[in-house]
Short mmCIF file of C-alpha atoms and ligand atoms in Angstrom, two decimals:
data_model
loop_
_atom_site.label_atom_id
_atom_site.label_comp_id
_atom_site.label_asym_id
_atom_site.label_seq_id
_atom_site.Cartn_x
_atom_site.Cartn_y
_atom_site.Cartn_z
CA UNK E 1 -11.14 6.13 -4.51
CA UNK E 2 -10.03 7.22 -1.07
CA UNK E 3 -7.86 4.41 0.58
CA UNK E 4 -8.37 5.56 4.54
CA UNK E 5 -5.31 3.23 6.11
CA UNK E 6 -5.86 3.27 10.05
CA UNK E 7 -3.10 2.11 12.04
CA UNK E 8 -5.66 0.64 14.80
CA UNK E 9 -2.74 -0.04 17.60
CA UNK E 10 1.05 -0.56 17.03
CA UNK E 11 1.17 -3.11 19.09
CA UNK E 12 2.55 -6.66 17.72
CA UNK E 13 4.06 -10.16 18.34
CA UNK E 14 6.06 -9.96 15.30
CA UNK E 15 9.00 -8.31 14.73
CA UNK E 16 9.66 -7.93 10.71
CA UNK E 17 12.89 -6.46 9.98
CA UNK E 18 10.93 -3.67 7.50
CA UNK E 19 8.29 -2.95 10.25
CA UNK E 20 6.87 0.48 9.11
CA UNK E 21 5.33 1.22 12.44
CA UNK E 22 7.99 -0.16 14.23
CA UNK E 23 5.54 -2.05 16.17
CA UNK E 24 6.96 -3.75 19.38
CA UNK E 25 4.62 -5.80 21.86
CA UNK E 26 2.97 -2.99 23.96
CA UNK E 27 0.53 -0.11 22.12
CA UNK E 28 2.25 3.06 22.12
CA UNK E 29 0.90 5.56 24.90
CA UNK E 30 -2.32 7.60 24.19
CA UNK E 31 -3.69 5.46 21.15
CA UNK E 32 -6.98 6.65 19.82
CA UNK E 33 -9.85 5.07 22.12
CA UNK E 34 -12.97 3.64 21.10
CA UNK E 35 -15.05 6.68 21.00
CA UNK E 36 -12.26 8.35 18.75
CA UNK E 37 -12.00 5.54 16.56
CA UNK E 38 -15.46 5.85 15.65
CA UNK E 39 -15.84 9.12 15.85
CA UNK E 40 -12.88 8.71 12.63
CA UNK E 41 -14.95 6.07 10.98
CA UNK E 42 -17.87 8.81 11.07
CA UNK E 43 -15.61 11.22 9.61
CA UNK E 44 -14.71 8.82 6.80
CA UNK E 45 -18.28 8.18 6.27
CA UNK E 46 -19.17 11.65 5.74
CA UNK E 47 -16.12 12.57 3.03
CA UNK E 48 -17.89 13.60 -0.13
CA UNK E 49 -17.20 13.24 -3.48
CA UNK E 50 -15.05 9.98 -3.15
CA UNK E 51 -15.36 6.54 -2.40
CA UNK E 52 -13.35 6.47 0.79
CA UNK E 53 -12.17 2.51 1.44
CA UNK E 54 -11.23 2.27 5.22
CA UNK E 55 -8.50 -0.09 5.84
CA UNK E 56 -7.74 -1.38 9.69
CA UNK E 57 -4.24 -1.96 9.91
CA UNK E 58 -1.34 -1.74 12.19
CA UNK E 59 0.86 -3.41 14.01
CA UNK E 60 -1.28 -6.01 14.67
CA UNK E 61 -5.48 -5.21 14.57
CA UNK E 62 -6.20 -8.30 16.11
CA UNK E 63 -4.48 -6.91 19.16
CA UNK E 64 -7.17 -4.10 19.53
CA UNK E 65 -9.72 -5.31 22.12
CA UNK E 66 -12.65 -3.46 20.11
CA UNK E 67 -11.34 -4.40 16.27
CA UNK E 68 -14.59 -6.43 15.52
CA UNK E 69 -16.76 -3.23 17.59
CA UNK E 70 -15.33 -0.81 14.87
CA UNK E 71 -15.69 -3.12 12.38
CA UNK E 72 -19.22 -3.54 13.14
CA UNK E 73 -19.50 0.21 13.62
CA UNK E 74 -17.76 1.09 9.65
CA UNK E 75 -20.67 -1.57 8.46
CA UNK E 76 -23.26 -0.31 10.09
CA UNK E 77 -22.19 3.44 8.79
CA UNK E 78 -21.54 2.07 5.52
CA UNK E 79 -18.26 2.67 5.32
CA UNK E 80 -16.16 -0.41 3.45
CA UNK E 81 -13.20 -1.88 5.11
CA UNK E 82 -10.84 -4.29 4.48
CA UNK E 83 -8.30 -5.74 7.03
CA UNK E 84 -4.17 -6.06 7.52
CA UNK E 85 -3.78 -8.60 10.52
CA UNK E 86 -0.48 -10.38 11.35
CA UNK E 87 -0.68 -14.16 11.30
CA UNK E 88 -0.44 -15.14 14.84
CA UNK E 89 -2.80 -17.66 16.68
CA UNK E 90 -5.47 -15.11 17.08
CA UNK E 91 -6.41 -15.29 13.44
CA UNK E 92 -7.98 -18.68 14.12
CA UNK E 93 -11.30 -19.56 12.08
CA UNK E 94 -13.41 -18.93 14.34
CA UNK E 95 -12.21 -15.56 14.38
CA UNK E 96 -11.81 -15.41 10.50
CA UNK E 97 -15.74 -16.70 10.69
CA UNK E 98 -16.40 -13.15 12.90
CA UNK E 99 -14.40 -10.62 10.16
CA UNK E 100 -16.39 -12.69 7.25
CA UNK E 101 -19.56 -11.95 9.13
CA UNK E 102 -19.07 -8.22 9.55
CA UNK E 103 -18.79 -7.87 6.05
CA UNK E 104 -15.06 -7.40 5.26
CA UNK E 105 -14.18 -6.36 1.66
CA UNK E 106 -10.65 -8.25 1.51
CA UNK E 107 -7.99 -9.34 3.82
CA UNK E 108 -4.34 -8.69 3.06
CA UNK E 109 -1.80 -11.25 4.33
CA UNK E 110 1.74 -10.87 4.65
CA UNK E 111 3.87 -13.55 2.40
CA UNK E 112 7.53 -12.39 2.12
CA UNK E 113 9.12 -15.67 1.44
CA UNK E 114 8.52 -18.40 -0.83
CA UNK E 115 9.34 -20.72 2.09
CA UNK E 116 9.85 -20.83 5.75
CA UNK E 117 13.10 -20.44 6.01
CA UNK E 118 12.86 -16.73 3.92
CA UNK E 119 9.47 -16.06 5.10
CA UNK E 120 10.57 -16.69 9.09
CA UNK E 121 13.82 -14.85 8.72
CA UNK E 122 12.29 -11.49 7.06
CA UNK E 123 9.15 -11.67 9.88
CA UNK E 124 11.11 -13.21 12.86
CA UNK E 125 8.24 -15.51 13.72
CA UNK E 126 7.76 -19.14 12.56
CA UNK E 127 4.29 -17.74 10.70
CA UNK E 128 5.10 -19.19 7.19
CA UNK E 129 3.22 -22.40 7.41
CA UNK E 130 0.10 -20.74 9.42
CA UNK E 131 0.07 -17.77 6.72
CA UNK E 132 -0.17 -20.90 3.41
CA UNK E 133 -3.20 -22.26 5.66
CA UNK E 134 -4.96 -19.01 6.33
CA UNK E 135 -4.84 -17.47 2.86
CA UNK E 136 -6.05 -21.60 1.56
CA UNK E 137 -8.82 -21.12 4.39
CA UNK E 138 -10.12 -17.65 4.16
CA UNK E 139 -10.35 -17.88 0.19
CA UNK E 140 -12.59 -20.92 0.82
CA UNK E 141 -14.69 -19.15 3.42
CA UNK E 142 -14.96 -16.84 0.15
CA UNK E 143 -13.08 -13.78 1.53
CA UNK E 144 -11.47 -11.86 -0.99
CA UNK E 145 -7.58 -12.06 -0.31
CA UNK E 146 -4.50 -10.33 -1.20
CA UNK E 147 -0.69 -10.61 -0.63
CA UNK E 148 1.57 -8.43 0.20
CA UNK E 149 5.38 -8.64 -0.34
CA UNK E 150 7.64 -6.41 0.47
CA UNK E 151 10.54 -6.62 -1.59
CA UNK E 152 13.82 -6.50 -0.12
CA UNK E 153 17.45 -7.78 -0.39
CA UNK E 154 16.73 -10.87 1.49
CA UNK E 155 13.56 -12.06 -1.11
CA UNK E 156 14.72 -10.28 -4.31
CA UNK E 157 15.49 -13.34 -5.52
CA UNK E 158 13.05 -15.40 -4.45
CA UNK E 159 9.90 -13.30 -6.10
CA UNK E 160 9.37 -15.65 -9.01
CA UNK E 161 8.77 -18.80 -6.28
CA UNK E 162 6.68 -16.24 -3.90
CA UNK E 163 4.40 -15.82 -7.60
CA UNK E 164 4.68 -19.59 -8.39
CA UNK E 165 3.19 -20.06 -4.57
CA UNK E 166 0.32 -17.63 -5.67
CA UNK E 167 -0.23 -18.98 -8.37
CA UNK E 168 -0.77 -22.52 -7.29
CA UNK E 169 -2.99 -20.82 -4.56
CA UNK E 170 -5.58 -19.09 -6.87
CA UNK E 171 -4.82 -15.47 -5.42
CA UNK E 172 -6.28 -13.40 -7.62
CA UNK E 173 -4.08 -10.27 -5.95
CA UNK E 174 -0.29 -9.58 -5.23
CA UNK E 175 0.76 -6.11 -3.48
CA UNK E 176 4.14 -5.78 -3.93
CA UNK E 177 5.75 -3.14 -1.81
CA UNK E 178 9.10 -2.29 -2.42
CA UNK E 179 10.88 -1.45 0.87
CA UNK E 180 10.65 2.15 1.90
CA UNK E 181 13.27 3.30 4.89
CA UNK E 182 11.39 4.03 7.36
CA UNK E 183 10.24 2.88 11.29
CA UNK E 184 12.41 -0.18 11.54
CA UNK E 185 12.66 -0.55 7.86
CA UNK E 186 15.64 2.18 8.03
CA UNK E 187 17.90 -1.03 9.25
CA UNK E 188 16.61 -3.38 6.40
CA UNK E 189 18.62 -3.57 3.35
CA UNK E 190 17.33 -2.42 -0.02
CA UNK E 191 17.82 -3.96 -3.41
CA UNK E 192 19.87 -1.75 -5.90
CA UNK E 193 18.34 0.33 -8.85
CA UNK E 194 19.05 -1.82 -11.40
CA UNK E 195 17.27 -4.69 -9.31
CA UNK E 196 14.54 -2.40 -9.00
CA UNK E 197 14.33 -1.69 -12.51
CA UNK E 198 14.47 -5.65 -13.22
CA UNK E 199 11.91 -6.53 -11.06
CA UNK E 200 9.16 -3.38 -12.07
CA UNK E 201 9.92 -5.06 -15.86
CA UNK E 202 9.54 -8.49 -14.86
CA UNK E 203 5.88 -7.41 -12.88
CA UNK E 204 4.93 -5.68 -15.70
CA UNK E 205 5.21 -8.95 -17.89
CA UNK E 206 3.19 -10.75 -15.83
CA UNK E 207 -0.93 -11.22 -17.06
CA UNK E 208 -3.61 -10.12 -14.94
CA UNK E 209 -4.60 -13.54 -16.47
CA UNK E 210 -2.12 -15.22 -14.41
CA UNK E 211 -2.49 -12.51 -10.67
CA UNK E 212 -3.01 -9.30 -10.59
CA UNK E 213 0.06 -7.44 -9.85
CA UNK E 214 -0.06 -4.04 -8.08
CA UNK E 215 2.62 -2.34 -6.55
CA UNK E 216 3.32 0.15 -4.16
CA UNK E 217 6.49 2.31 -4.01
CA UNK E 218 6.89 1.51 -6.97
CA UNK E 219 5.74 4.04 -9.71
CA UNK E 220 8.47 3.31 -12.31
CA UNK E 221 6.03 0.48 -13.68
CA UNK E 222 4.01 2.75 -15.25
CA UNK E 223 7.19 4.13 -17.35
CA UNK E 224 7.97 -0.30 -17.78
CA UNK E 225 4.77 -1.14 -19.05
CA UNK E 226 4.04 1.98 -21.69
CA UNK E 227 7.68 1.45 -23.14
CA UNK E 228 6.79 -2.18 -23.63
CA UNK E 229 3.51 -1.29 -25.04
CA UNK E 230 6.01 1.30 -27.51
CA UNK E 231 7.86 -1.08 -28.02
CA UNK E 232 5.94 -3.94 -28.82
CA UNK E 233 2.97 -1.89 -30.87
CA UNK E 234 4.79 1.21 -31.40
CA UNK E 235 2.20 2.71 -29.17
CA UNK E 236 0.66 6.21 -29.30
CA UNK E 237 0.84 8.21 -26.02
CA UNK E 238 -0.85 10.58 -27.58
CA UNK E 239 -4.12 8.13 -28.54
CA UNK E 240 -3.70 6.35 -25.41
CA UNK E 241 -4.04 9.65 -23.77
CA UNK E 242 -7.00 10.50 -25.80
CA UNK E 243 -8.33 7.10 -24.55
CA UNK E 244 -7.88 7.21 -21.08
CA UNK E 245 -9.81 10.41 -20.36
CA UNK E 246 -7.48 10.52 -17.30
CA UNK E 247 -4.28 11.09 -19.14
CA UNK E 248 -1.80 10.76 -16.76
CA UNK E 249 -1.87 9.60 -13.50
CA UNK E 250 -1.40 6.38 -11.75
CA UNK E 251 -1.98 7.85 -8.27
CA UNK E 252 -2.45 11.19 -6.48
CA UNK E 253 0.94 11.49 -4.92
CA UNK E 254 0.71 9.08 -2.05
CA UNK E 255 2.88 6.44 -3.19
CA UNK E 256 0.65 3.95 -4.54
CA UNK E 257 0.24 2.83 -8.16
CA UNK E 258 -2.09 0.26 -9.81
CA UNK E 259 -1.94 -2.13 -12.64
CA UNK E 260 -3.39 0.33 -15.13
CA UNK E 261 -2.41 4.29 -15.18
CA UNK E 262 -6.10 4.55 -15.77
CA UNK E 263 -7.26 4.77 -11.91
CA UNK E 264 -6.69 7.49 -9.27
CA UNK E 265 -6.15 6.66 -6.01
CA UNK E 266 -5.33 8.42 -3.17
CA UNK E 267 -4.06 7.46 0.66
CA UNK E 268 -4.27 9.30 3.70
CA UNK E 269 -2.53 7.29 6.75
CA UNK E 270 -4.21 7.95 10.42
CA UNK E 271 -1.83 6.69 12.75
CA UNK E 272 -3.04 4.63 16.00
CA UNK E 273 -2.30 8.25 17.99
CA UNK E 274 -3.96 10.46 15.49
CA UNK E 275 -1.58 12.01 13.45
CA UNK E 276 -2.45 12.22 9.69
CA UNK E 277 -0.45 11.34 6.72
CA UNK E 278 -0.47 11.09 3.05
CA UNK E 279 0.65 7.81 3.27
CA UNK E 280 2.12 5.22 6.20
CA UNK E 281 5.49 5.35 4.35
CA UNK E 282 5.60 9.06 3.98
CA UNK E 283 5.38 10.61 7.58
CA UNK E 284 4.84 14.42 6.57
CA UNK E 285 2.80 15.27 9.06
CA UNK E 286 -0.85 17.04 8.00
CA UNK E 287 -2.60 17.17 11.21
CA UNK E 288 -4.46 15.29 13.71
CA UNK E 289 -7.73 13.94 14.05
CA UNK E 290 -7.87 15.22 17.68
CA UNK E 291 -7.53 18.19 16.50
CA UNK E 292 -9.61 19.02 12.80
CA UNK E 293 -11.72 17.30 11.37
CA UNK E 294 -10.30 14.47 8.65
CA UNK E 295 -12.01 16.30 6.10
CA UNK E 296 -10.56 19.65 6.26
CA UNK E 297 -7.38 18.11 6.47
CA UNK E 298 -7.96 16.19 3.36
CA UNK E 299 -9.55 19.20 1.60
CA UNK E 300 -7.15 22.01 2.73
CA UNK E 301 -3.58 20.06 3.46
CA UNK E 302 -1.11 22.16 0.97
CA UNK E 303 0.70 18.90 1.06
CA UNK E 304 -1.83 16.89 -0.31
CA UNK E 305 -2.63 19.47 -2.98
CA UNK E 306 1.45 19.64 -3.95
CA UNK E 307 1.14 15.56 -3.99
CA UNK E 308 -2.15 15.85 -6.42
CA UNK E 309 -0.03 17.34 -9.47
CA UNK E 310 2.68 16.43 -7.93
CA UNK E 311 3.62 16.99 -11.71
CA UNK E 312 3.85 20.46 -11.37
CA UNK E 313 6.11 20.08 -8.24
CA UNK E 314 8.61 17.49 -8.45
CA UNK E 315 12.25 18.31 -8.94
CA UNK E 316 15.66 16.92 -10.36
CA UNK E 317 15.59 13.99 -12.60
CA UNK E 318 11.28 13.39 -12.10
CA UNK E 319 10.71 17.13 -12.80
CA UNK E 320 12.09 16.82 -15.97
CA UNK E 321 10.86 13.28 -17.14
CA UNK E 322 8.62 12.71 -19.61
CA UNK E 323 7.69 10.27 -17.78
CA UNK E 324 6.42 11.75 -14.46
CA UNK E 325 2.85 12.36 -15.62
CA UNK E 326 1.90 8.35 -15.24
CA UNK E 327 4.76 7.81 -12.62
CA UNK E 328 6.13 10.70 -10.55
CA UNK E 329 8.51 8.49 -8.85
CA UNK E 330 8.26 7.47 -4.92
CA UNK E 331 7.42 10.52 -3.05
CA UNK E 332 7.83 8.26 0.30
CA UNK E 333 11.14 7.02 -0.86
CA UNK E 334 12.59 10.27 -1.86
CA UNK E 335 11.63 12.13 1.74
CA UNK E 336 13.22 8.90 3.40
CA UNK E 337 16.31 9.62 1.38
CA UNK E 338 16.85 12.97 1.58
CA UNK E 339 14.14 14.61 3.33
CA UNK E 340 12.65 16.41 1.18
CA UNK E 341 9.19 14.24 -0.28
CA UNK E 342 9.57 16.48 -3.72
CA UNK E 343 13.21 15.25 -4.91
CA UNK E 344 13.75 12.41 -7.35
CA UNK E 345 12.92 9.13 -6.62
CA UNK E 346 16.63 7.71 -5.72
CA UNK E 347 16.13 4.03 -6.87
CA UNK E 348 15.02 4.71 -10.01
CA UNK E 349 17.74 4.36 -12.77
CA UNK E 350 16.52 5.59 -15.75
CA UNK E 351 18.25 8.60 -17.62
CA UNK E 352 14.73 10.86 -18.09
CA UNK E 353 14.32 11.93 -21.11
CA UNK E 354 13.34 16.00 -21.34
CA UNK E 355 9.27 16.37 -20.89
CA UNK E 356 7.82 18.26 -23.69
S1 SF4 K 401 12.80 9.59 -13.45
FE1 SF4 K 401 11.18 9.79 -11.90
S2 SF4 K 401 9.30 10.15 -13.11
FE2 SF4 K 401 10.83 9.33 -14.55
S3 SF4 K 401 10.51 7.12 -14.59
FE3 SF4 K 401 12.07 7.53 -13.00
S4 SF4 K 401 10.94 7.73 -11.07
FE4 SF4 K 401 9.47 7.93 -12.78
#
């Protein structure tokens, strides 16, 4: 699968402490107009040999005058899409009625507190009580929903009340992001290594029964959940390996990992201006749309092939882990470190064992 994110404006009324796209209330200058957007969604459309999954985020999408025009445009070139609005008034039901209707695969909603007072603080905007009622209402329209967290200093704590919360809301899908350094994020404070560590092995506990947990940013789950599975069963790599059929990855470089090693995905970013990315968190840049075509980027980018078997690439502590075959470590969090997206992931605390 081919997650397409497309920051559609970065324009918005909130102003979250870990904005990525360091989204303020005007759109930046020279955002991609209608006839570019769609000419992007064609592009998308026409990407062979994956299932590309177009995702309309920003800033806030709602603040794009022709959002539900594109959307209609992705349906009507069968292209899937999903949605990443803010909560603000805009996302009323009437207009939650219009994204149903246009044939949305899933809405993600931002929860980063388990209350207001958390919630309000991280997003600085009194949305907490609007974003309870939305995910309640659009789950009973029967649009598929996720949450996203993004982990920080300021909710470490309070993850187990954010799940509680999920819980008692039926969401069958928690993202949780742990806070990259970048846009305004670089001024938000992260949690420590051994907090990361903690709460990768307290996700990994938790049943797909109960949600089901993905993260992002945070590959190191993948090393959590087969030393459990050692631990527990005194697990085979080897068989599980033999199993899989797709040994070894969780992801193709771009930062994002899934419940089970067994699926690759890969990201490419599109900002609202253009520029192309492996993934919103890591800004290396691989082109614009205004000037190639999405596809030879994808196919051609020598970054995007390094990130593939990333493997093969990745130095210090991840190069040598025997590990880095189903995690790799955070490419996005490593460039925001030190600059360079091939270095070891600097959160992550454990003491690699040599690969064989
Ligand atoms: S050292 Fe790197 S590859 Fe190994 S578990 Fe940590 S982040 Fe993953």
């Amino acid at each position: 699968m081919l997650l397409v994110f497309y920051e559609t404006t970065t324009a918005c009324e909130l102003n979250c402490i870990h904005c990525r796209a360091n989204a303020s209330l005007e759109p930046a200058k020279n955002e991609l107009s209608t006839t570019e957007a769609k000419n992007l969604i064609l592009e998308i459309s026409n990407i062979e040999g994956v299932f590309p999954m177009l995702i309309f985020t920003g800033g806030n999408p709602m603040l794009r005058p022709d959002l539900f025009e594109l959307m209609k445009y992705a349906r009507e070139n069968r292209v899937a899409f999903s949605l990443s609005p803010a909560v603000t008034d805009r996302l009323d039901d009437t207009a939650l009625e219009e994204i149903r209707k246009e044939g949305v695969s899933s809405i993600s909603i931002s929860l980063d507190g388990s209350n207001s007072k958390i919630h309000n603080g991280i997003r600085r905007y009194d949305s907490f009580d609007r974003t309870v009622e939305l995910v309640r209402k659009a789950m009973s329209m029967g649009i598929n929903v996720q949450v996203n967290t993004t982990v920080m200093k300021q909710n470490v704590m309070d993850l187990p009340e954010i799940l509680s919360l999920l819980v008692d809301l039926k969401v069958p899908v928690w993202e949780v992001f742990f806070l990259v350094k970048t846009g305004r994020g670089t001024t938000a404070e992260e949690i420590t290594a051994l907090e990361f560590e903690s709460v990768n092995l307290w996700l990994a506990g938790i049943s797909p029964g109960t949600i089901n947990v993905r993260t992002v940013e945070g590959p190191s789950i993948n090393r959590l959940r087969i030393q459990r599975l050692r631990e527990v069963n005194n697990f085979d790599m080897e068989l599980f390996r033999f199993l899989d059929g797709n040994t070894d990855r969780s992801m193709v470089g771009t930062g994002f990992d899934v419940q089970t090693p067994r699926q690759r995905i890969e990201t490419l970013f599109i900002s609202s201006t253009g520029e192309v990315y492996p993934s919103g968190f890591l800004p290396v840049r691989i082109g614009n749309v205004r000037e190639k075509t999405l596809y030879s980027m994808y196919s051609s980018s020598s970054v995007l092939e390094k990130l593939r078997e990333m493997w093969d690439h990745v130095e210090g502590k991840c190069g040598y882990c025997s590990y880095r075959t189903l995690c790799g470590g955070s490419r996005a969090r490593a460039f925001a470190t030190t600059g360079n997206y091939l270095s070891s992931d600097p959160l992550c605390p454990y003491v690699a064992e040599i690969a064989h």
